Amino acid sequence: MGTTMSRSSNSSIRKSNKLLDEKDEKIEELKKEIKKLKKENESLKNKIEDLENKLDSHDDMAAFMENSAPEKIKKQERVKDLNDRNLPQIGDHVVSMWSKSQWQYFTATVKSFDKTDLKYLIDWDDKDPTGRTVDYFNLALDNVPSVQDIGVGSTVLFHQGTYSSTEIHGVSRSGGVRWHQGIVDNVTTTTNGAKLYEGRHTKTELDGKWVTYKGYSYQFTGYSIEDFRLPPNVFDVLSMDDDDDDDDDDDDEHYDVYISYSKINSPSAIKNKEVSEDLPPSYEEAVLESICDPRKIASNLREKGVKVVMVEEEEYLKIVTTLKKSKIFIACLSDEYASNNRCRMEFQYAKKTLKIPVVPLVVGTDSFQWQMTVVGLLIAGDLYIHFKNKQVEEAKMTELCRALQNFLPKLRISDVQHLATGDARMELQNDPNKSITGKPAIQGKSEMFFSYCWSNSHDALKRKEVSSLAGNRWSDPRAILKKLSKSTGMKSWMDVDRLRGADEMGLFGQIATGMGDSKIVISCVSSEYAESDNCRMEIQFAVKSLNKPTIALIVGDSDTWKSTSVGKMVQQQLTYFNLQQINDETKLNSKIKEITKAIMDRVGEKSKYIAPSLEEERVFTAPVYGDHVVCLHQNWAYFMATVIAFDESSMSYTVDWDDGDPSGRVQSYQDVALDAVLTSENEIGLGTTVLFPQGSYAGTEGNNIGGVRYHQGKITNIYKDSSDITRYDGVHTKDSNDGKWVSFRGFDDNFDNLELGDLRLSPNAMDALMACRQAFQLEE
């Protein structure tokens, strides 16, 4: 038994040793794994440090991500697929011009391409050994183009006639179809949705083209898309072999925006005599003075911190490389832009090949023939920003900045002016949880709405939101608001705390809603306030449209406000307190007590404000569906019409003219006035902009029946005549320098002796917005 136990014991020992050995092996394996993980961890740490070092050289992570690896990936995706381009490659079948008989095109196959000279070497299908070297623009891929690629004004190759083997200059050819260069003049759509094209030859006998072949016709009609071939875009040709070169430009400068424009749309280029072609007939000197210059748009963006590039030279390779370094493509569209080969090819290359986000602006005169061109087809359905004239330029700049920030959310754009805040300028905000000044936005309904002009705020001056101050720190509306909020215990509404990033009409909508929700409105009136369209709009909306309890506080440092329409309203209809002489804290606190008592009296239970019901016949005074109006047509002349629609996104009315004219039926709310006698003389004061009658116009056969002309003017004098009737004198706000037609019969620079019933007033933005939301049942 002892021996057996010994053997059993030895066996157990051996097993234990084996288990220990296995454990040791596992420990060694784990040590190796730990060592490996430590090494990997060290590598990861190094990578993290490297990334952190890179981040230190950028403003923030978002900017870094925008400008590094993801941008490279986007660039590679933009250009990697050559099959998506209308770009002949070696081995492709093409339609090419034969130099032995100029301006006739035949089928061939590409053998090679010389990028330096931009020439192709081809083999003709009929084995002809001559004329085998061809410029890129005299050759087209033998594929049916996209419908989007051909519109009015497009240069195409089209087939017409045939040829035999012995027909041309004794050169032996096997025969086939003739192709020719043409331009599309008209595009129609059939009942089944197919497009048909009409056009003409671009070359004639004077250009050396042979025109005596069988089947020749100067025009072509009834062609379908299958009957065309399209020459390549020069920018596609130039970038044919450099798709892998993106890594070489890491250290080169990149741009937020590339602006493409036609110099003929730039008044500064015209004045500098940089434009060689004839100007359009509409380009009188007066018109040029009112046109928004693309160069000025670029300058404004640069001042706001946007990296902008414009390539002025006709250096196509430079255009290609610059476009590849740009994040957004701004196209300044016009008829002249669409007819310019360089502009059109730039646009197509940016949008179709590089797939850069495009922001379309409309400049020049009010012609929209470009919509029928390839440029128009490529942005069909897209919203464009209409830089109609210098009067709307600042507002459209803000709209453009918002569009840029939509594509580049982390792009910081400063010095932006919001229409809803007058002349104040600040960094553009796009965070829905922040106010326009960048502070967290206060949510929920308010009880006390504060209306003021930023030029009267000492706080706004300190924050560099305005360039000068009218008033002093004791009458700063922002400081007064804080005191009144505390003394009344009421929740307040002030733009710096409440307005959130939105388009301009969205801002006006927020103001209107905030005012409507409040129990009382406090208007800080000053001369600057009375002169501000937006401030004037707010107090008129509160008093006239909403009938809201309103108290005025007089701030600033002058009394010219008294003679304005705002001044009349304040002095005759409102309770007001003058704070202009306040110069210390004690006097201010004493006045705050008086104002607080007045506020509490107005919002007490017995006189608590009840909002007008939307079911009432009329709450707002702006034109709505079916109203008769005085409306702008063109050249700053206004005529009678009836409202049939309203577009909230553009704040524009569609009208039917009384005289049956079919043109100019869509106009901004600012240029449409209700054709009704004003109810109160308080609505018009010195400086008020009005519409007044002057002259008439005759009917034209098949177009209109004639009528009275109205014009925009400004009141310069108000007086009572011997019969105690109030009379108004004034001047035109527009003249020939603004493009206004001033040679009509009855024109005079001034108007005088008019009565209240002769004048009309355009609505303010909030009144138009809320009236049309009510009447047209638009969603907020």
PDB file of N, CA and C in Angstrom, residues 5-90:
ATOM      1  N   MET A   5       0.644   4.360  -2.717  1.00  0.00           N
ATOM      2  CA  MET A   5       0.446   5.760  -2.312  1.00  0.00           C
ATOM      3  C   MET A   5       1.547   6.646  -2.867  1.00  0.00           C
ATOM      4  N   SER A   6       2.771   6.070  -2.905  1.00  0.00           N
ATOM      5  CA  SER A   6       3.895   6.846  -3.419  1.00  0.00           C
ATOM      6  C   SER A   6       3.713   7.147  -4.903  1.00  0.00           C
ATOM      7  N   ARG A   7       3.296   6.056  -5.649  1.00  0.00           N
ATOM      8  CA  ARG A   7       3.072   6.276  -7.087  1.00  0.00           C
ATOM      9  C   ARG A   7       1.960   7.288  -7.316  1.00  0.00           C
ATOM     10  N   SER A   8       0.902   7.152  -6.505  1.00  0.00           N
ATOM     11  CA  SER A   8      -0.232   8.094  -6.639  1.00  0.00           C
ATOM     12  C   SER A   8       0.225   9.521  -6.342  1.00  0.00           C
ATOM     13  N   SER A   9       1.106   9.596  -5.316  1.00  0.00           N
ATOM     14  CA  SER A   9       1.587  10.922  -4.947  1.00  0.00           C
ATOM     15  C   SER A   9       2.436  11.520  -6.062  1.00  0.00           C
ATOM     16  N   ASN A  10       3.297  10.648  -6.662  1.00  0.00           N
ATOM     17  CA  ASN A  10       4.133  11.133  -7.778  1.00  0.00           C
ATOM     18  C   ASN A  10       3.289  11.586  -8.955  1.00  0.00           C
ATOM     19  N   SER A  11       2.257  10.829  -9.189  1.00  0.00           N
ATOM     20  CA  SER A  11       1.358  11.190 -10.314  1.00  0.00           C
ATOM     21  C   SER A  11       0.700  12.545 -10.058  1.00  0.00           C
ATOM     22  N   SER A  12       0.313  12.787  -8.835  1.00  0.00           N
ATOM     23  CA  SER A  12      -0.313  14.067  -8.483  1.00  0.00           C
ATOM     24  C   SER A  12       0.668  15.214  -8.634  1.00  0.00           C
ATOM     25  N   ILE A  13       1.938  14.910  -8.234  1.00  0.00           N
ATOM     26  CA  ILE A  13       2.958  15.954  -8.333  1.00  0.00           C
ATOM     27  C   ILE A  13       3.183  16.327  -9.798  1.00  0.00           C
ATOM     28  N   ARG A  14       3.253  15.233 -10.626  1.00  0.00           N
ATOM     29  CA  ARG A  14       3.478  15.507 -12.054  1.00  0.00           C
ATOM     30  C   ARG A  14       2.345  16.347 -12.645  1.00  0.00           C
ATOM     31  N   LYS A  15       1.143  16.007 -12.257  1.00  0.00           N
ATOM     32  CA  LYS A  15      -0.014  16.775 -12.746  1.00  0.00           C
ATOM     33  C   LYS A  15       0.054  18.230 -12.278  1.00  0.00           C
ATOM     34  N   SER A  16       0.441  18.391 -11.013  1.00  0.00           N
ATOM     35  CA  SER A  16       0.533  19.752 -10.474  1.00  0.00           C
ATOM     36  C   SER A  16       1.597  20.549 -11.205  1.00  0.00           C
ATOM     37  N   ASN A  17       2.733  19.866 -11.459  1.00  0.00           N
ATOM     38  CA  ASN A  17       3.804  20.562 -12.195  1.00  0.00           C
ATOM     39  C   ASN A  17       3.363  20.961 -13.601  1.00  0.00           C
ATOM     40  N   LYS A  18       2.627  20.035 -14.206  1.00  0.00           N
ATOM     41  CA  LYS A  18       2.138  20.326 -15.567  1.00  0.00           C
ATOM     42  C   LYS A  18       1.194  21.529 -15.556  1.00  0.00           C
ATOM     43  N   LEU A  19       0.308  21.574 -14.553  1.00  0.00           N
ATOM     44  CA  LEU A  19      -0.613  22.706 -14.438  1.00  0.00           C
ATOM     45  C   LEU A  19       0.140  24.002 -14.198  1.00  0.00           C
ATOM     46  N   LEU A  20       1.203  23.917 -13.358  1.00  0.00           N
ATOM     47  CA  LEU A  20       2.006  25.104 -13.098  1.00  0.00           C
ATOM     48  C   LEU A  20       2.703  25.593 -14.360  1.00  0.00           C
ATOM     49  N   ASP A  21       3.232  24.584 -15.121  1.00  0.00           N
ATOM     50  CA  ASP A  21       3.892  24.962 -16.377  1.00  0.00           C
ATOM     51  C   ASP A  21       2.917  25.645 -17.330  1.00  0.00           C
ATOM     52  N   GLU A  22       1.694  25.082 -17.397  1.00  0.00           N
ATOM     53  CA  GLU A  22       0.684  25.684 -18.286  1.00  0.00           C
ATOM     54  C   GLU A  22       0.336  27.109 -17.825  1.00  0.00           C
ATOM     55  N   LYS A  23       0.254  27.273 -16.488  1.00  0.00           N
ATOM     56  CA  LYS A  23      -0.038  28.611 -15.959  1.00  0.00           C
ATOM     57  C   LYS A  23       1.084  29.580 -16.291  1.00  0.00           C
ATOM     58  N   ASP A  24       2.342  29.063 -16.137  1.00  0.00           N
ATOM     59  CA  ASP A  24       3.490  29.919 -16.460  1.00  0.00           C
ATOM     60  C   ASP A  24       3.453  30.349 -17.928  1.00  0.00           C
ATOM     61  N   GLU A  25       3.081  29.382 -18.786  1.00  0.00           N
ATOM     62  CA  GLU A  25       3.000  29.717 -20.216  1.00  0.00           C
ATOM     63  C   GLU A  25       1.927  30.783 -20.467  1.00  0.00           C
ATOM     64  N   LYS A  26       0.794  30.615 -19.780  1.00  0.00           N
ATOM     65  CA  LYS A  26      -0.286  31.599 -19.935  1.00  0.00           C
ATOM     66  C   LYS A  26       0.138  32.967 -19.422  1.00  0.00           C
ATOM     67  N   ILE A  27       0.879  32.950 -18.286  1.00  0.00           N
ATOM     68  CA  ILE A  27       1.367  34.209 -17.729  1.00  0.00           C
ATOM     69  C   ILE A  27       2.289  34.904 -18.723  1.00  0.00           C
ATOM     70  N   GLU A  28       3.193  34.093 -19.339  1.00  0.00           N
ATOM     71  CA  GLU A  28       4.112  34.658 -20.324  1.00  0.00           C
ATOM     72  C   GLU A  28       3.351  35.230 -21.519  1.00  0.00           C
ATOM     73  N   GLU A  29       2.312  34.464 -21.933  1.00  0.00           N
ATOM     74  CA  GLU A  29       1.491  34.952 -23.065  1.00  0.00           C
ATOM     75  C   GLU A  29       0.783  36.263 -22.704  1.00  0.00           C
ATOM     76  N   LEU A  30       0.265  36.306 -21.452  1.00  0.00           N
ATOM     77  CA  LEU A  30      -0.412  37.518 -21.008  1.00  0.00           C
ATOM     78  C   LEU A  30       0.563  38.689 -20.911  1.00  0.00           C
ATOM     79  N   LYS A  31       1.799  38.386 -20.447  1.00  0.00           N
ATOM     80  CA  LYS A  31       2.803  39.437 -20.377  1.00  0.00           C
ATOM     81  C   LYS A  31       3.092  39.997 -21.763  1.00  0.00           C
ATOM     82  N   LYS A  32       3.213  39.069 -22.737  1.00  0.00           N
ATOM     83  CA  LYS A  32       3.445  39.508 -24.117  1.00  0.00           C
ATOM     84  C   LYS A  32       2.282  40.364 -24.622  1.00  0.00           C
ATOM     85  N   GLU A  33       1.039  39.894 -24.278  1.00  0.00           N
ATOM     86  CA  GLU A  33      -0.151  40.639 -24.718  1.00  0.00           C
ATOM     87  C   GLU A  33      -0.193  42.021 -24.076  1.00  0.00           C
ATOM     88  N   ILE A  34       0.170  42.077 -22.773  1.00  0.00           N
ATOM     89  CA  ILE A  34       0.210  43.363 -22.070  1.00  0.00           C
ATOM     90  C   ILE A  34       1.246  44.280 -22.697  1.00  0.00           C
ATOM     91  N   LYS A  35       2.421  43.689 -23.016  1.00  0.00           N
ATOM     92  CA  LYS A  35       3.468  44.478 -23.650  1.00  0.00           C
ATOM     93  C   LYS A  35       3.006  45.034 -24.999  1.00  0.00           C
ATOM     94  N   LYS A  36       2.303  44.160 -25.725  1.00  0.00           N
ATOM     95  CA  LYS A  36       1.777  44.573 -27.037  1.00  0.00           C
ATOM     96  C   LYS A  36       0.746  45.697 -26.884  1.00  0.00           C
ATOM     97  N   LEU A  37      -0.152  45.522 -25.897  1.00  0.00           N
ATOM     98  CA  LEU A  37      -1.176  46.543 -25.655  1.00  0.00           C
ATOM     99  C   LEU A  37      -0.557  47.859 -25.206  1.00  0.00           C
ATOM    100  N   LYS A  38       0.492  47.745 -24.355  1.00  0.00           N
ATOM    101  CA  LYS A  38       1.177  48.964 -23.918  1.00  0.00           C
ATOM    102  C   LYS A  38       1.779  49.705 -25.107  1.00  0.00           C
ATOM    103  N   LYS A  39       2.348  48.895 -26.030  1.00  0.00           N
ATOM    104  CA  LYS A  39       2.951  49.491 -27.221  1.00  0.00           C
ATOM    105  C   LYS A  39       1.891  50.185 -28.074  1.00  0.00           C
ATOM    106  N   GLU A  40       0.738  49.471 -28.228  1.00  0.00           N
ATOM    107  CA  GLU A  40      -0.361  50.056 -28.999  1.00  0.00           C
ATOM    108  C   GLU A  40      -0.895  51.304 -28.300  1.00  0.00           C
ATOM    109  N   ASN A  41      -0.985  51.227 -26.981  1.00  0.00           N
ATOM    110  CA  ASN A  41      -1.468  52.364 -26.205  1.00  0.00           C
ATOM    111  C   ASN A  41      -0.536  53.565 -26.368  1.00  0.00           C
ATOM    112  N   GLU A  42       0.787  53.274 -26.364  1.00  0.00           N
ATOM    113  CA  GLU A  42       1.759  54.340 -26.551  1.00  0.00           C
ATOM    114  C   GLU A  42       1.621  54.975 -27.929  1.00  0.00           C
ATOM    115  N   SER A  43       1.345  54.102 -28.902  1.00  0.00           N
ATOM    116  CA  SER A  43       1.144  54.596 -30.273  1.00  0.00           C
ATOM    117  C   SER A  43      -0.097  55.481 -30.359  1.00  0.00           C
ATOM    118  N   LEU A  44      -1.160  55.021 -29.665  1.00  0.00           N
ATOM    119  CA  LEU A  44      -2.392  55.814 -29.664  1.00  0.00           C
ATOM    120  C   LEU A  44      -2.165  57.161 -28.970  1.00  0.00           C
ATOM    121  N   LYS A  45      -1.406  57.128 -27.869  1.00  0.00           N
ATOM    122  CA  LYS A  45      -1.103  58.379 -27.164  1.00  0.00           C
ATOM    123  C   LYS A  45      -0.370  59.356 -28.083  1.00  0.00           C
ATOM    124  N   ASN A  46       0.584  58.807 -28.842  1.00  0.00           N
ATOM    125  CA  ASN A  46       1.343  59.654 -29.764  1.00  0.00           C
ATOM    126  C   ASN A  46       0.435  60.255 -30.836  1.00  0.00           C
ATOM    127  N   LYS A  47      -0.503  59.427 -31.318  1.00  0.00           N
ATOM    128  CA  LYS A  47      -1.439  59.921 -32.327  1.00  0.00           C
ATOM    129  C   LYS A  47      -2.331  61.015 -31.755  1.00  0.00           C
ATOM    130  N   ILE A  48      -2.784  60.782 -30.500  1.00  0.00           N
ATOM    131  CA  ILE A  48      -3.636  61.785 -29.851  1.00  0.00           C
ATOM    132  C   ILE A  48      -2.868  63.089 -29.667  1.00  0.00           C
ATOM    133  N   GLU A  49      -1.615  62.989 -29.225  1.00  0.00           N
ATOM    134  CA  GLU A  49      -0.794  64.194 -29.050  1.00  0.00           C
ATOM    135  C   GLU A  49      -0.608  64.918 -30.374  1.00  0.00           C
ATOM    136  N   ASP A  50      -0.409  64.110 -31.427  1.00  0.00           N
ATOM    137  CA  ASP A  50      -0.233  64.703 -32.757  1.00  0.00           C
ATOM    138  C   ASP A  50      -1.485  65.456 -33.188  1.00  0.00           C
ATOM    139  N   LEU A  51      -2.641  64.833 -32.936  1.00  0.00           N
ATOM    140  CA  LEU A  51      -3.913  65.493 -33.275  1.00  0.00           C
ATOM    141  C   LEU A  51      -4.111  66.756 -32.446  1.00  0.00           C
ATOM    142  N   GLU A  52      -3.762  66.662 -31.147  1.00  0.00           N
ATOM    143  CA  GLU A  52      -3.911  67.838 -30.289  1.00  0.00           C
ATOM    144  C   GLU A  52      -3.016  68.976 -30.759  1.00  0.00           C
ATOM    145  N   ASN A  53      -1.804  68.634 -31.178  1.00  0.00           N
ATOM    146  CA  ASN A  53      -0.901  69.667 -31.693  1.00  0.00           C
ATOM    147  C   ASN A  53      -1.468  70.317 -32.940  1.00  0.00           C
ATOM    148  N   LYS A  54      -2.080  69.492 -33.776  1.00  0.00           N
ATOM    149  CA  LYS A  54      -2.693  70.050 -34.990  1.00  0.00           C
ATOM    150  C   LYS A  54      -3.878  70.942 -34.637  1.00  0.00           C
ATOM    151  N   LEU A  55      -4.645  70.492 -33.637  1.00  0.00           N
ATOM    152  CA  LEU A  55      -5.809  71.286 -33.229  1.00  0.00           C
ATOM    153  C   LEU A  55      -5.401  72.636 -32.658  1.00  0.00           C
ATOM    154  N   ASP A  56      -4.234  72.679 -32.006  1.00  0.00           N
ATOM    155  CA  ASP A  56      -3.777  73.940 -31.425  1.00  0.00           C
ATOM    156  C   ASP A  56      -3.565  75.013 -32.483  1.00  0.00           C
ATOM    157  N   SER A  57      -3.316  74.601 -33.714  1.00  0.00           N
ATOM    158  CA  SER A  57      -3.079  75.578 -34.780  1.00  0.00           C
ATOM    159  C   SER A  57      -4.350  75.991 -35.486  1.00  0.00           C
ATOM    160  N   HIS A  58      -5.491  75.498 -35.017  1.00  0.00           N
ATOM    161  CA  HIS A  58      -6.774  75.872 -35.606  1.00  0.00           C
ATOM    162  C   HIS A  58      -7.652  76.531 -34.546  1.00  0.00           C
ATOM    163  N   ASP A  59      -8.664  77.259 -35.012  1.00  0.00           N
ATOM    164  CA  ASP A  59      -9.553  77.964 -34.078  1.00  0.00           C
ATOM    165  C   ASP A  59     -10.280  76.984 -33.173  1.00  0.00           C
ATOM    166  N   ASP A  60     -10.817  75.900 -33.745  1.00  0.00           N
ATOM    167  CA  ASP A  60     -11.526  74.909 -32.946  1.00  0.00           C
ATOM    168  C   ASP A  60     -11.593  73.603 -33.737  1.00  0.00           C
ATOM    169  N   MET A  61     -12.145  72.593 -33.101  1.00  0.00           N
ATOM    170  CA  MET A  61     -12.166  71.279 -33.735  1.00  0.00           C
ATOM    171  C   MET A  61     -12.954  71.290 -35.037  1.00  0.00           C
ATOM    172  N   ALA A  62     -14.075  72.010 -35.031  1.00  0.00           N
ATOM    173  CA  ALA A  62     -14.918  72.026 -36.237  1.00  0.00           C
ATOM    174  C   ALA A  62     -14.163  72.630 -37.410  1.00  0.00           C
ATOM    175  N   ALA A  63     -13.435  73.718 -37.137  1.00  0.00           N
ATOM    176  CA  ALA A  63     -12.668  74.347 -38.215  1.00  0.00           C
ATOM    177  C   ALA A  63     -11.593  73.392 -38.718  1.00  0.00           C
ATOM    178  N   PHE A  64     -10.962  72.668 -37.767  1.00  0.00           N
ATOM    179  CA  PHE A  64      -9.941  71.695 -38.151  1.00  0.00           C
ATOM    180  C   PHE A  64     -10.524  70.607 -39.039  1.00  0.00           C
ATOM    181  N   MET A  65     -11.673  70.076 -38.621  1.00  0.00           N
ATOM    182  CA  MET A  65     -12.299  69.006 -39.392  1.00  0.00           C
ATOM    183  C   MET A  65     -12.733  69.494 -40.763  1.00  0.00           C
ATOM    184  N   GLU A  66     -13.178  70.740 -40.822  1.00  0.00           N
ATOM    185  CA  GLU A  66     -13.605  71.298 -42.119  1.00  0.00           C
ATOM    186  C   GLU A  66     -12.439  71.413 -43.083  1.00  0.00           C
ATOM    187  N   ASN A  67     -11.246  71.697 -42.552  1.00  0.00           N
ATOM    188  CA  ASN A  67     -10.133  72.054 -43.416  1.00  0.00           C
ATOM    189  C   ASN A  67      -9.082  70.955 -43.572  1.00  0.00           C
ATOM    190  N   SER A  68      -9.318  69.770 -42.991  1.00  0.00           N
ATOM    191  CA  SER A  68      -8.295  68.746 -43.120  1.00  0.00           C
ATOM    192  C   SER A  68      -8.812  67.511 -43.840  1.00  0.00           C
ATOM    193  N   ALA A  69      -8.754  66.347 -43.148  1.00  0.00           N
ATOM    194  CA  ALA A  69      -9.028  65.080 -43.819  1.00  0.00           C
ATOM    195  C   ALA A  69     -10.378  65.015 -44.517  1.00  0.00           C
ATOM    196  N   PRO A  70     -11.496  65.377 -43.862  1.00  0.00           N
ATOM    197  CA  PRO A  70     -12.782  65.290 -44.552  1.00  0.00           C
ATOM    198  C   PRO A  70     -12.811  66.106 -45.825  1.00  0.00           C
ATOM    199  N   GLU A  71     -12.120  67.267 -45.836  1.00  0.00           N
ATOM    200  CA  GLU A  71     -12.103  68.093 -47.048  1.00  0.00           C
ATOM    201  C   GLU A  71     -11.376  67.358 -48.167  1.00  0.00           C
ATOM    202  N   LYS A  72     -10.292  66.636 -47.792  1.00  0.00           N
ATOM    203  CA  LYS A  72      -9.586  65.866 -48.810  1.00  0.00           C
ATOM    204  C   LYS A  72     -10.479  64.783 -49.392  1.00  0.00           C
ATOM    205  N   ILE A  73     -11.217  64.128 -48.494  1.00  0.00           N
ATOM    206  CA  ILE A  73     -12.115  63.077 -48.969  1.00  0.00           C
ATOM    207  C   ILE A  73     -13.148  63.644 -49.914  1.00  0.00           C
ATOM    208  N   LYS A  74     -13.709  64.820 -49.537  1.00  0.00           N
ATOM    209  CA  LYS A  74     -14.706  65.450 -50.402  1.00  0.00           C
ATOM    210  C   LYS A  74     -14.094  65.808 -51.748  1.00  0.00           C
ATOM    211  N   LYS A  75     -12.839  66.302 -51.718  1.00  0.00           N
ATOM    212  CA  LYS A  75     -12.193  66.653 -52.974  1.00  0.00           C
ATOM    213  C   LYS A  75     -12.034  65.427 -53.865  1.00  0.00           C
ATOM    214  N   GLN A  76     -11.598  64.309 -53.253  1.00  0.00           N
ATOM    215  CA  GLN A  76     -11.394  63.101 -54.040  1.00  0.00           C
ATOM    216  C   GLN A  76     -12.715  62.600 -54.613  1.00  0.00           C
ATOM    217  N   GLU A  77     -13.777  62.709 -53.814  1.00  0.00           N
ATOM    218  CA  GLU A  77     -15.083  62.282 -54.306  1.00  0.00           C
ATOM    219  C   GLU A  77     -15.567  63.162 -55.446  1.00  0.00           C
ATOM    220  N   ARG A  78     -15.195  64.468 -55.392  1.00  0.00           N
ATOM    221  CA  ARG A  78     -15.657  65.393 -56.418  1.00  0.00           C
ATOM    222  C   ARG A  78     -15.152  65.013 -57.801  1.00  0.00           C
ATOM    223  N   VAL A  79     -13.877  64.562 -57.873  1.00  0.00           N
ATOM    224  CA  VAL A  79     -13.250  64.406 -59.181  1.00  0.00           C
ATOM    225  C   VAL A  79     -12.872  62.973 -59.536  1.00  0.00           C
ATOM    226  N   LYS A  80     -13.165  62.002 -58.714  1.00  0.00           N
ATOM    227  CA  LYS A  80     -12.638  60.660 -58.942  1.00  0.00           C
ATOM    228  C   LYS A  80     -13.301  59.942 -60.103  1.00  0.00           C
ATOM    229  N   ASP A  81     -14.553  60.268 -60.427  1.00  0.00           N
ATOM    230  CA  ASP A  81     -15.275  59.503 -61.441  1.00  0.00           C
ATOM    231  C   ASP A  81     -15.326  60.263 -62.761  1.00  0.00           C
ATOM    232  N   LEU A  82     -14.386  59.986 -63.636  1.00  0.00           N
ATOM    233  CA  LEU A  82     -14.329  60.684 -64.924  1.00  0.00           C
ATOM    234  C   LEU A  82     -15.502  60.333 -65.814  1.00  0.00           C
ATOM    235  N   ASN A  83     -16.126  59.179 -65.552  1.00  0.00           N
ATOM    236  CA  ASN A  83     -17.247  58.763 -66.403  1.00  0.00           C
ATOM    237  C   ASN A  83     -18.445  59.686 -66.277  1.00  0.00           C
ATOM    238  N   ASP A  84     -18.495  60.462 -65.187  1.00  0.00           N
ATOM    239  CA  ASP A  84     -19.616  61.389 -65.005  1.00  0.00           C
ATOM    240  C   ASP A  84     -19.423  62.674 -65.802  1.00  0.00           C
ATOM    241  N   ARG A  85     -18.225  62.883 -66.350  1.00  0.00           N
ATOM    242  CA  ARG A  85     -17.947  64.116 -67.068  1.00  0.00           C
ATOM    243  C   ARG A  85     -18.137  63.926 -68.575  1.00  0.00           C
ATOM    244  N   ASN A  86     -18.459  65.010 -69.232  1.00  0.00           N
ATOM    245  CA  ASN A  86     -18.516  65.010 -70.694  1.00  0.00           C
ATOM    246  C   ASN A  86     -17.101  65.280 -71.196  1.00  0.00           C
ATOM    247  N   LEU A  87     -16.215  64.274 -71.012  1.00  0.00           N
ATOM    248  CA  LEU A  87     -14.793  64.481 -71.229  1.00  0.00           C
ATOM    249  C   LEU A  87     -14.206  63.329 -72.047  1.00  0.00           C
ATOM    250  N   PRO A  88     -13.856  63.558 -73.317  1.00  0.00           N
ATOM    251  CA  PRO A  88     -13.285  62.489 -74.152  1.00  0.00           C
ATOM    252  C   PRO A  88     -11.972  61.957 -73.588  1.00  0.00           C
ATOM    253  N   GLN A  89     -11.855  60.628 -73.501  1.00  0.00           N
ATOM    254  CA  GLN A  89     -10.645  59.948 -73.052  1.00  0.00           C
ATOM    255  C   GLN A  89     -10.077  59.117 -74.200  1.00  0.00           C
ATOM    256  N   ILE A  90      -8.861  58.659 -74.017  1.00  0.00           N
ATOM    257  CA  ILE A  90      -8.245  57.799 -75.034  1.00  0.00           C
ATOM    258  C   ILE A  90      -9.129  56.577 -75.256  1.00  0.00           C
TER     259      ILE A  90
END
